[in-house]
Short mmCIF file of C-alpha atoms in Angstrom, two decimals:
data_model
loop_
_atom_site.label_atom_id
_atom_site.label_comp_id
_atom_site.label_asym_id
_atom_site.label_seq_id
_atom_site.Cartn_x
_atom_site.Cartn_y
_atom_site.Cartn_z
CA MET A 1 9.56 15.57 14.66
CA MET A 2 7.47 13.94 12.00
CA THR A 3 7.79 13.85 8.23
CA VAL A 4 5.26 12.38 5.84
CA ASP A 5 6.34 10.90 2.55
CA LEU A 6 3.62 10.52 -0.06
CA ASP A 7 4.36 8.57 -3.22
CA GLN A 8 3.95 10.77 -6.28
CA THR A 9 1.05 8.83 -7.72
CA PRO A 10 -0.42 7.60 -4.45
CA ARG A 11 0.33 3.93 -3.89
CA SER A 12 1.48 3.90 -0.31
CA LEU A 13 1.88 6.01 2.75
CA LEU A 14 4.99 6.07 4.91
CA VAL A 15 5.08 8.15 8.06
CA PHE A 16 8.44 8.69 9.76
CA ASP A 17 8.52 9.83 13.36
CA ARG A 18 11.54 10.53 15.59
CA SER A 19 11.26 10.93 19.32
CA SER A 20 12.43 9.62 22.67
CA PHE A 21 10.76 7.32 25.16
CA LEU A 22 11.85 9.84 27.77
CA ASP A 23 9.91 12.65 26.13
CA GLU A 24 6.58 13.00 27.90
CA LYS A 25 4.93 13.96 24.65
CA ASN A 26 5.92 10.83 22.81
CA ARG A 27 2.91 8.96 21.50
CA ILE A 28 4.41 5.53 21.05
CA SER A 29 2.17 3.86 23.65
CA SER A 30 -0.92 5.20 21.97
CA GLN A 31 0.38 4.30 18.51
CA VAL A 32 1.06 0.72 19.59
CA GLU A 33 -2.24 0.41 21.43
CA GLN A 34 -4.30 1.66 18.51
CA HIS A 35 -2.96 -0.98 16.15
CA HIS A 36 -5.40 -3.61 17.31
CA PHE A 37 -4.90 -6.59 15.02
CA ASN A 38 -1.28 -7.64 14.90
CA TYR A 39 -0.19 -10.73 12.97
CA LYS A 40 3.57 -10.76 13.30
CA VAL A 41 6.28 -9.12 15.37
CA SER A 42 9.90 -9.37 14.20
CA VAL A 43 12.85 -8.31 16.30
CA LEU A 44 16.41 -7.82 15.09
CA LEU A 45 19.11 -7.70 17.76
CA PRO A 46 22.66 -6.96 16.62
CA GLU A 47 25.58 -8.88 18.11
CA CYS A 48 23.30 -11.48 19.68
CA SER A 49 23.29 -15.20 19.00
CA SER A 50 20.47 -16.12 21.34
CA ALA A 51 17.61 -14.29 22.98
CA PRO A 52 18.48 -12.93 26.43
CA SER A 53 16.49 -14.77 29.06
CA HIS A 54 14.19 -11.88 29.98
CA LEU A 55 13.40 -11.25 26.34
CA ASP A 56 12.78 -14.93 25.77
CA SER A 57 10.47 -14.95 28.74
CA VAL A 58 8.43 -12.04 27.39
CA LEU A 59 8.13 -13.66 23.97
CA ASN A 60 6.92 -16.90 25.50
CA SER A 61 4.37 -15.08 27.61
CA PHE A 62 2.44 -13.63 24.67
CA LYS A 63 -1.19 -14.48 25.26
CA SER A 64 -2.84 -17.46 23.64
CA PHE A 65 -5.60 -16.81 21.17
CA TYR A 66 -8.61 -18.83 20.11
CA LEU A 67 -10.09 -19.95 16.84
CA ILE A 68 -13.82 -20.64 16.62
CA ARG A 69 -14.84 -22.45 13.48
CA ASN A 70 -17.89 -21.36 11.54
CA MET A 71 -19.12 -18.98 14.21
CA PRO A 72 -22.39 -17.13 13.58
CA ILE A 73 -21.50 -13.47 13.91
CA TYR A 74 -24.68 -12.68 15.84
CA GLU A 75 -22.98 -14.42 18.79
CA LEU A 76 -20.92 -11.25 19.25
CA LEU A 77 -24.18 -9.57 20.29
CA ASP A 78 -25.01 -12.24 22.84
CA LYS A 79 -25.98 -10.51 26.07
CA HIS A 80 -23.90 -12.79 28.29
CA PHE A 81 -20.87 -12.41 26.03
CA LEU A 82 -21.18 -8.64 26.11
CA GLU A 83 -21.50 -8.52 29.89
CA THR A 84 -18.70 -10.94 30.72
CA ALA A 85 -16.23 -10.16 27.95
CA ALA A 86 -16.87 -7.09 25.81
CA TYR A 87 -17.85 -4.74 28.65
CA LYS A 88 -15.14 -6.10 30.98
CA GLY A 89 -11.68 -5.67 29.56
CA SER A 90 -10.88 -5.80 25.88
CA VAL A 91 -11.98 -8.31 23.29
CA TYR A 92 -9.99 -8.58 20.09
CA GLY A 93 -11.87 -10.47 17.40
CA LEU A 94 -11.20 -10.90 13.71
CA SER A 95 -12.68 -13.15 11.03
CA TYR A 96 -10.16 -15.70 9.84
CA ARG A 97 -9.48 -16.70 6.23
CA THR A 98 -11.74 -13.97 4.92
CA ARG A 99 -10.30 -11.63 2.33
CA VAL A 100 -11.27 -7.99 2.79
CA ASP A 101 -11.30 -7.37 -0.97
CA GLU A 102 -13.53 -10.36 -1.76
CA ASP A 103 -15.37 -11.73 1.28
CA ASN A 104 -17.34 -10.45 4.23
CA CYS A 105 -14.96 -9.56 7.07
CA VAL A 106 -15.68 -8.85 10.70
CA ALA A 107 -13.66 -7.18 13.43
CA LEU A 108 -14.51 -6.63 17.07
CA MET A 109 -12.30 -3.97 18.60
CA PRO A 110 -11.30 -3.66 22.25
CA ASN A 111 -13.34 -0.48 22.65
CA GLY A 112 -16.49 -2.42 21.81
CA ARG A 113 -16.78 -1.30 18.22
CA LEU A 114 -17.97 -3.95 15.78
CA CYS A 115 -16.97 -3.45 12.18
CA LEU A 116 -18.41 -5.41 9.25
CA SER A 117 -16.87 -5.07 5.79
CA LEU A 118 -19.46 -6.48 3.41
CA ASP A 119 -20.05 -6.99 -0.27
CA LYS A 120 -23.00 -5.13 -1.72
CA ASP A 121 -25.48 -8.00 -1.67
CA SER A 122 -24.71 -8.89 1.92
CA PHE A 123 -25.02 -5.27 2.98
CA GLN A 124 -28.42 -4.95 1.37
CA VAL A 125 -29.64 -8.20 2.87
CA LEU A 126 -28.39 -7.25 6.34
CA GLY A 127 -30.52 -4.10 6.25
CA VAL A 128 -28.71 -1.83 8.69
CA GLU A 129 -27.12 1.56 8.24
CA GLY A 130 -23.66 1.66 6.72
CA LYS A 131 -21.56 3.56 4.23
CA PRO A 132 -19.63 2.79 1.05
CA SER A 133 -16.09 1.53 1.56
CA ARG A 134 -13.16 3.83 0.80
CA PHE A 135 -11.71 0.93 -1.15
CA ASN A 136 -14.28 0.80 -3.91
CA HIS A 137 -13.15 1.15 -7.50
CA ARG A 138 -15.58 2.82 -9.84
CA THR A 139 -18.80 1.49 -8.34
CA ASN A 140 -19.80 0.90 -4.75
CA SER A 141 -19.32 -2.82 -4.40
CA ARG A 142 -18.32 -2.89 -0.74
CA TYR A 143 -19.88 -1.34 2.33
CA VAL A 144 -18.86 -0.90 5.94
CA VAL A 145 -21.15 -1.21 8.92
CA SER A 146 -19.66 0.08 12.15
CA VAL A 147 -21.49 0.07 15.48
CA ASP A 148 -20.45 0.86 19.03
CA LEU A 149 -21.70 -2.00 21.16
CA THR A 150 -21.14 0.06 24.32
CA HIS A 151 -23.38 2.88 23.14
CA SER A 152 -26.80 3.14 24.70
CA SER A 153 -28.47 2.65 21.33
CA MET A 154 -26.87 -0.78 21.10
CA ALA A 155 -27.80 -1.94 24.59
CA PRO A 156 -29.45 -5.39 24.44
CA GLY A 157 -33.14 -4.91 23.68
CA GLY A 158 -32.65 -1.46 22.20
CA ARG A 159 -33.84 -0.66 18.70
CA GLY A 160 -30.39 -0.58 17.08
CA TYR A 161 -29.39 -3.78 18.82
CA VAL A 162 -32.52 -5.66 17.77
CA ARG A 163 -32.20 -4.48 14.19
CA LEU A 164 -28.60 -5.66 13.88
CA LEU A 165 -29.26 -8.91 15.71
CA THR A 166 -32.22 -9.68 13.49
CA GLY A 167 -30.20 -8.85 10.42
CA LEU A 168 -27.34 -11.16 11.39
CA ARG A 169 -29.53 -13.93 12.69
CA SER A 170 -32.48 -14.04 10.35
CA ARG A 171 -31.52 -12.28 7.14
CA LEU A 172 -27.78 -12.50 6.42
CA HIS A 173 -26.84 -15.63 8.44
CA LEU A 174 -23.23 -14.44 8.47
CA LYS A 175 -20.81 -17.11 9.73
CA THR A 176 -17.04 -17.14 9.59
CA ASP A 177 -14.10 -18.75 11.28
CA PHE A 178 -13.18 -16.29 13.98
CA LEU A 179 -10.02 -15.43 15.92
CA LEU A 180 -10.55 -14.19 19.47
CA SER A 181 -8.46 -12.96 22.33
CA HIS A 182 -9.26 -11.16 25.56
CA HIS A 183 -7.24 -8.88 27.78
CA PRO A 184 -6.84 -9.42 30.64
CA GLY A 185 -9.15 -12.36 31.07
CA GLY A 186 -7.81 -14.64 28.33
CA GLY A 187 -9.74 -17.80 27.56
CA ALA A 188 -11.63 -17.79 30.82
CA SER A 189 -13.57 -14.69 29.79
CA LEU A 190 -14.52 -16.30 26.48
CA GLN A 191 -15.41 -19.73 27.81
CA ALA A 192 -19.17 -19.46 27.49
CA LEU A 193 -18.93 -18.54 23.82
CA LEU A 194 -16.19 -21.06 23.06
CA SER A 195 -18.11 -23.91 24.62
CA ARG A 196 -20.93 -23.59 22.10
CA TYR A 197 -18.79 -24.19 19.05
CA ASP A 198 -15.83 -26.09 17.63
CA TRP A 199 -12.86 -24.17 18.95
CA SER A 200 -9.12 -24.48 19.47
CA GLU A 201 -6.52 -22.64 21.50
CA HIS A 202 -3.30 -21.52 19.85
CA ARG A 203 0.01 -20.28 21.13
CA PRO A 204 1.79 -17.61 19.10
CA GLU A 205 4.49 -19.27 17.05
CA ILE A 206 8.05 -18.16 17.75
CA ARG A 207 10.89 -18.58 15.27
CA SER A 208 14.45 -17.43 15.49
CA ARG A 209 17.57 -17.53 13.39
CA VAL A 210 21.10 -16.25 13.74
CA LEU A 211 22.62 -14.21 10.97
CA THR A 212 26.37 -14.06 10.58
CA GLN A 213 28.58 -11.50 8.89
CA LEU A 214 25.65 -9.19 8.34
CA SER A 215 26.24 -5.99 6.38
CA CYS A 216 24.30 -3.36 8.21
CA PRO A 217 23.78 0.39 7.82
CA ALA A 218 26.00 2.27 10.23
CA LEU A 219 23.03 3.41 12.30
CA LEU A 220 24.96 4.83 15.21
CA THR A 221 27.38 6.96 13.27
CA SER A 222 25.58 8.09 10.17
CA ASP A 223 23.40 11.12 10.04
CA LEU A 224 20.05 9.40 9.98
CA GLN A 225 18.20 12.64 9.67
CA SER A 226 19.32 13.06 6.10
CA SER A 227 19.03 9.44 5.08
CA ASP A 228 16.08 8.11 3.15
CA PRO A 229 13.75 6.18 5.48
CA HIS A 230 12.95 3.90 2.56
CA SER A 231 16.58 2.73 2.44
CA PHE A 232 16.59 1.46 5.99
CA LEU A 233 13.22 -0.21 5.58
CA GLU A 234 14.36 -1.90 2.38
CA TRP A 235 17.46 -3.22 4.10
CA LEU A 236 15.36 -4.47 7.01
CA GLY A 237 12.99 -6.13 4.58
CA ALA A 238 15.88 -7.85 2.84
CA VAL A 239 17.17 -9.15 6.18
CA ASP A 240 13.74 -10.38 7.20
CA ALA A 241 13.16 -12.03 3.84
CA ASP A 242 16.66 -13.49 3.85
CA ALA A 243 17.21 -11.95 0.44
CA SER A 244 20.71 -11.79 -0.92
CA ARG A 245 22.34 -8.53 0.00
CA GLU A 246 25.86 -9.29 -1.06
CA ASN A 247 25.59 -8.14 -4.62
CA SER A 248 27.61 -5.75 -6.64
CA SER A 249 25.97 -3.07 -8.71
CA SER A 250 26.91 -5.07 -11.81
CA SER A 251 25.50 -8.36 -10.57
CA PHE A 252 23.06 -9.94 -13.03
CA LEU A 253 20.51 -11.31 -10.56
CA SER A 254 20.16 -8.44 -8.13
CA SER A 255 21.75 -5.09 -7.45
CA LEU A 256 20.40 -4.94 -3.90
CA VAL A 257 23.15 -3.83 -1.52
CA CYS A 258 23.32 -2.48 1.99
CA PRO A 259 22.91 1.30 2.24
CA GLU A 260 26.09 3.22 2.87
CA PRO A 261 27.76 3.96 5.16
CA SER A 262 27.73 0.39 6.36
CA THR A 263 29.39 -1.81 8.88
CA THR A 264 29.54 -5.57 9.41
CA LEU A 265 28.00 -7.36 12.33
CA ASN A 266 29.61 -10.63 13.35
CA GLN A 267 26.19 -11.92 14.22
CA ALA A 268 22.62 -10.81 14.75
CA LEU A 269 19.51 -12.49 16.09
CA SER A 270 16.23 -12.35 14.19
CA VAL A 271 13.22 -13.48 16.20
CA SER A 272 9.59 -13.46 15.10
CA VAL A 273 6.26 -14.20 16.73
CA CYS A 274 3.10 -14.89 14.72
CA GLY A 275 -0.55 -15.20 15.65
CA LEU A 276 -3.25 -12.87 16.91
CA LEU A 277 -0.96 -10.70 19.00
CA LEU A 278 -2.19 -8.20 21.56
CA PRO A 279 -0.87 -4.63 21.69
CA GLN A 280 -0.33 -5.09 25.44
CA ASP A 281 2.13 -7.92 24.80
CA ILE A 282 3.89 -5.88 22.12
CA HIS A 283 4.19 -2.99 24.54
CA ARG A 284 5.81 -5.28 27.13
CA LEU A 285 8.23 -6.53 24.49
CA ILE A 286 9.22 -2.97 23.62
CA GLN A 287 9.91 -2.21 27.28
CA GLU A 288 12.00 -5.35 27.63
CA ILE A 289 14.03 -4.44 24.54
CA ARG A 290 14.62 -1.00 26.04
CA ARG A 291 15.93 -2.68 29.22
CA HIS A 292 18.18 -4.86 27.09
CA LEU A 293 19.59 -1.81 25.31
CA GLU A 294 20.33 -0.10 28.62
CA HIS A 295 22.97 -2.74 29.25
CA HIS A 296 24.40 -2.62 25.76
CA LEU A 297 26.11 0.62 25.00
CA GLU A 298 26.46 1.66 21.41
CA SER A 299 23.65 -0.57 20.32
CA TRP A 300 20.26 -0.56 18.70
CA ALA A 301 17.36 -2.93 18.11
CA SER A 302 14.62 -3.06 15.55
CA LEU A 303 11.05 -4.22 16.08
CA THR A 304 8.57 -4.55 13.21
CA VAL A 305 4.87 -5.19 13.70
CA HIS A 306 2.69 -6.35 10.82
CA GLY A 307 -1.05 -5.88 10.91
CA PHE A 308 -3.47 -8.37 9.43
CA VAL A 309 -3.80 -7.80 5.70
CA ASP A 310 -7.52 -8.56 5.81
CA SER A 311 -8.47 -6.59 8.88
CA PRO A 312 -11.25 -4.10 8.05
CA VAL A 313 -9.54 -1.59 10.35
CA SER A 314 -5.90 -0.61 10.76
CA TRP A 315 -5.05 2.03 13.38
CA GLY A 316 -7.94 2.84 15.69
CA ASP A 317 -11.27 2.69 13.89
CA SER A 318 -9.82 3.72 10.52
CA GLU A 319 -10.97 1.61 7.63
CA HIS A 320 -8.33 -0.62 6.09
CA GLY A 321 -8.52 -2.49 2.84
CA VAL A 322 -6.65 -4.08 0.00
CA MET A 323 -6.28 -2.30 -3.30
CA ARG A 324 -3.12 -3.96 -4.53
CA GLY A 325 -1.57 -4.80 -1.19
CA GLY A 326 -2.88 -4.82 2.35
CA GLU A 327 0.21 -3.68 4.19
CA ASN A 328 -0.26 -1.93 7.49
CA PHE A 329 2.88 -2.22 9.56
CA TYR A 330 5.15 -0.18 11.74
CA SER A 331 8.84 -0.50 12.40
CA LEU A 332 10.48 0.82 15.53
CA LEU A 333 14.24 1.38 15.58
CA MET A 334 15.34 1.81 19.18
CA PHE A 335 18.64 3.11 20.53
CA HIS A 336 20.55 2.83 23.78
CA ASP A 337 19.76 6.44 24.71
CA HIS A 338 15.98 5.80 24.58
CA THR A 339 15.53 7.64 21.32
CA TYR A 340 13.65 5.90 18.55
CA HIS A 341 12.68 6.15 14.92
CA LEU A 342 9.20 4.99 14.03
CA HIS A 343 8.14 4.13 10.49
CA GLN A 344 4.44 3.52 9.90
CA ALA A 345 3.40 2.24 6.49
CA THR A 346 0.08 1.58 4.88
CA GLY A 347 -1.72 1.77 1.57
CA ALA A 348 -2.58 5.11 0.05
CA HIS A 349 -6.32 4.68 0.54
CA ASP A 350 -5.90 3.98 4.24
CA THR A 351 -6.17 6.82 6.71
CA CYS A 352 -2.85 8.33 7.71
CA PRO A 353 -1.49 6.46 10.76
CA PRO A 354 -1.63 8.40 14.04
CA MET B 1 19.42 0.44 -1.37
CA SER B 2 20.53 0.47 -4.94
CA GLY B 3 18.02 0.12 -7.71
CA VAL B 4 16.53 2.90 -9.66
CA ASP B 5 14.28 5.29 -7.88
CA GLU B 6 14.11 8.26 -10.16
CA LYS B 7 10.87 9.80 -11.20
CA ASP B 8 10.39 11.83 -14.33
CA GLU B 9 7.29 13.45 -15.54
CA SER B 10 6.73 11.52 -18.72
CA ALA B 11 7.07 8.01 -17.30
CA VAL B 12 6.79 7.78 -13.54
CA TYR B 13 9.08 5.00 -12.40
CA ARG B 14 7.44 3.27 -9.55
CA ARG B 15 9.07 0.46 -7.69
CA VAL B 16 7.03 -2.37 -6.41
CA VAL B 17 8.13 -5.57 -4.80
CA LEU B 18 6.50 -8.79 -5.87
CA LYS B 19 6.40 -12.14 -4.31
CA ASN B 20 5.49 -14.60 -6.99
CA ALA B 21 5.01 -18.20 -7.53
CA SER B 22 7.41 -18.53 -10.41
CA PRO B 23 6.58 -20.76 -13.37
CA TYR B 24 5.11 -24.02 -12.34
CA HIS B 25 5.39 -26.71 -14.90
CA TYR B 26 3.03 -29.44 -15.80
CA LEU B 27 5.68 -31.86 -14.77
CA GLU B 28 5.60 -34.62 -17.31
CA ASP B 29 9.31 -34.12 -17.40
CA GLU B 30 10.62 -34.03 -13.82
CA SER B 31 14.08 -33.13 -14.99
CA THR B 32 12.92 -29.64 -15.95
CA ARG B 33 14.30 -27.22 -13.44
CA LEU B 34 14.94 -23.54 -13.58
CA SER B 35 17.93 -21.84 -12.02
CA ALA B 36 17.81 -18.26 -10.79
CA VAL B 37 19.76 -17.07 -13.80
CA GLU B 38 17.48 -18.98 -16.18
CA LEU B 39 14.43 -17.52 -14.48
CA LYS B 40 15.68 -13.99 -14.84
CA GLN B 41 16.67 -14.62 -18.44
CA PHE B 42 13.21 -16.06 -19.14
CA ILE B 43 11.53 -12.95 -17.81
CA ILE B 44 13.85 -10.64 -19.72
CA SER B 45 13.10 -12.48 -22.95
CA GLY B 46 9.40 -12.32 -22.16
CA LEU B 47 9.59 -8.59 -21.59
CA LYS B 48 11.45 -8.21 -24.85
CA SER B 49 8.86 -10.10 -26.84
CA LEU B 50 6.08 -8.03 -25.28
CA TYR B 51 7.59 -4.58 -25.18
CA GLY B 52 10.62 -4.82 -27.42
CA GLU B 53 14.03 -3.46 -26.46
CA VAL B 54 12.47 -0.94 -24.08
CA GLY B 55 10.92 -3.77 -22.12
CA ALA B 56 14.09 -5.79 -22.05
CA ALA B 57 15.90 -2.78 -20.65
CA LEU B 58 13.64 -2.55 -17.60
CA THR B 59 15.85 -3.51 -14.72
CA PHE B 60 14.60 -5.71 -11.95
CA ASP B 61 16.20 -7.50 -9.03
CA LEU B 62 15.61 -11.14 -8.27
CA LEU B 63 15.79 -10.90 -4.50
CA LYS B 64 15.06 -14.42 -3.47
CA TYR B 65 14.42 -17.67 -5.29
CA ASP B 66 13.45 -21.10 -4.01
CA GLU B 67 14.20 -23.52 -6.83
CA ASP B 68 12.34 -26.38 -5.17
CA LYS B 69 9.16 -24.53 -4.32
CA LEU B 70 9.40 -22.37 -7.43
CA THR B 71 8.71 -19.17 -5.56
CA ALA B 72 10.53 -15.92 -6.12
CA SER B 73 10.57 -12.36 -4.90
CA PHE B 74 11.30 -9.48 -7.26
CA SER B 75 11.85 -5.80 -6.98
CA CYS B 76 10.74 -4.33 -10.26
CA HIS B 77 8.98 -1.76 -12.30
CA PHE B 78 5.21 -1.73 -12.24
CA LEU B 79 5.11 -2.85 -15.90
CA LEU B 80 6.83 -6.14 -15.18
CA TRP B 81 4.04 -7.16 -12.84
CA SER B 82 1.46 -6.83 -15.57
CA SER B 83 3.59 -8.64 -18.11
CA LEU B 84 4.24 -11.71 -15.96
CA THR B 85 0.78 -13.10 -16.52
CA LEU B 86 1.38 -13.04 -20.27
CA LEU B 87 4.38 -15.36 -20.06
CA GLY B 88 2.74 -18.66 -20.90
CA SER B 89 5.41 -21.11 -21.89
CA TYR B 90 8.99 -21.96 -21.07
CA GLN B 91 10.99 -24.15 -23.43
CA ASN B 92 7.77 -25.29 -25.08
CA GLN B 93 6.23 -26.24 -21.76
CA ALA B 94 3.12 -24.50 -20.49
CA CYS B 95 3.71 -22.43 -17.43
CA ALA B 96 2.03 -19.74 -15.40
CA PHE B 97 3.01 -17.06 -12.92
CA ARG B 98 0.77 -16.64 -9.93
CA VAL B 99 1.39 -13.38 -8.08
CA LEU B 100 1.08 -14.02 -4.35
CA GLN B 101 1.70 -10.54 -3.03
CA VAL B 102 2.59 -7.06 -4.22
CA SER B 103 3.83 -4.18 -2.12
CA PRO B 104 5.86 -0.98 -2.38
CA PHE B 105 7.68 -2.27 0.73
CA LEU B 106 9.93 -5.33 0.76
CA LEU B 107 9.35 -5.54 4.50
CA ALA B 108 5.64 -6.16 3.92
CA LEU B 109 6.38 -9.37 2.02
CA THR B 110 7.55 -11.11 5.17
CA GLY B 111 4.44 -10.28 7.18
CA ASN B 112 1.57 -11.59 5.07
CA SER B 113 -1.16 -12.76 7.40
CA ARG B 114 -2.76 -14.74 4.58
CA GLU B 115 -0.04 -17.29 5.27
CA LEU B 116 -1.33 -17.92 8.80
CA GLN B 117 -2.15 -21.61 9.08
CA LEU B 118 -4.00 -22.79 12.15
CA ASP B 119 -5.29 -26.19 11.04
#
């Protein structure tokens, strides 16, 4: 069952989906896999004070990622790189410290699609086919170039390939700091490219904290079908932000309170991982949380995945941008009986999540 | 979640959540500090001077405040966001609000990839 909630004057998009992992038709694997560029995963486990060992193991096995400084973007068309990395497995690449509403941004997707989000001058200098961004205001100031590097027209030596390579190498000279990861090869598949530039390897950063006496919506007993999905998300946001939730409606500073009906958890564990995170690792984490819930009756767990604000794509090949905010995240509330609630949120100008 | 969420046709109430750098002072006087209550009062008085009693009546929640780093998160009406940049002095000291992030979702404030530091 899916409901779509559109803000009255479009500012955001929130898609709410209920299903079960046991239902053959559930699309959760595809929904996770299509969200290519993940910055942060947060997990909330009620009545836990430390991560169970298997969960801890999965978190610590998230793949390393690599940062190449000042990389010329034409390197992503290098024949050897394409043959050893892009055509074999999945490359995830994203320009780092580039703002999608101001700078030129680049994304290389695991399916071999290269996406360039460019300002108008850069687009004209580059001289290849593209289209105006969905995130323009009154005039077309940003353009998107999207090419499939696995398509025959982009085979090394082909006309499309040569045109783009020439544009990046001789006309635009586009260089950015660049985040890279590869599945399943990891750094070994990227070695040739890395060795030519100043690069560093990074492990995803894990943080955890224990919350005590946490007011929490009574998720297992209340009729969630009738409750406002915004309420749960707001509560989750307040927990993640460590915002004060113990207010009364007459409190001067904040009237933020836990949605009713509520209960109190003696403790809860909040764990987060940050970096360039692969969907495959997130999928393994979801499976491990499901295994954890199998041994904990009457329990639930929440997993939230934030996409990169400045990624030029969000789900799949859909263009993403920043109008006022660049949110593109999803939140998965999982239960002991393998049912789940999925909230997917993005800006109003983004394409509806899958 | 408490907090107003009604919509009427004449004035659409739209909630946004802001993460701001709250006033930073040119600290000639290092004893100048701002408590959470003082911050909220400052903004209310600013709204009043800009929009009158209607402005002062706009409710907003101060969700989180770091007095040392001078950063705050608000849940507020859309109008407050635009008015923050017009608040230029506090107790005769120049100050400025720098909005770091805006979102309809509080949850989005904790996952801002622009904070990723890899140096």
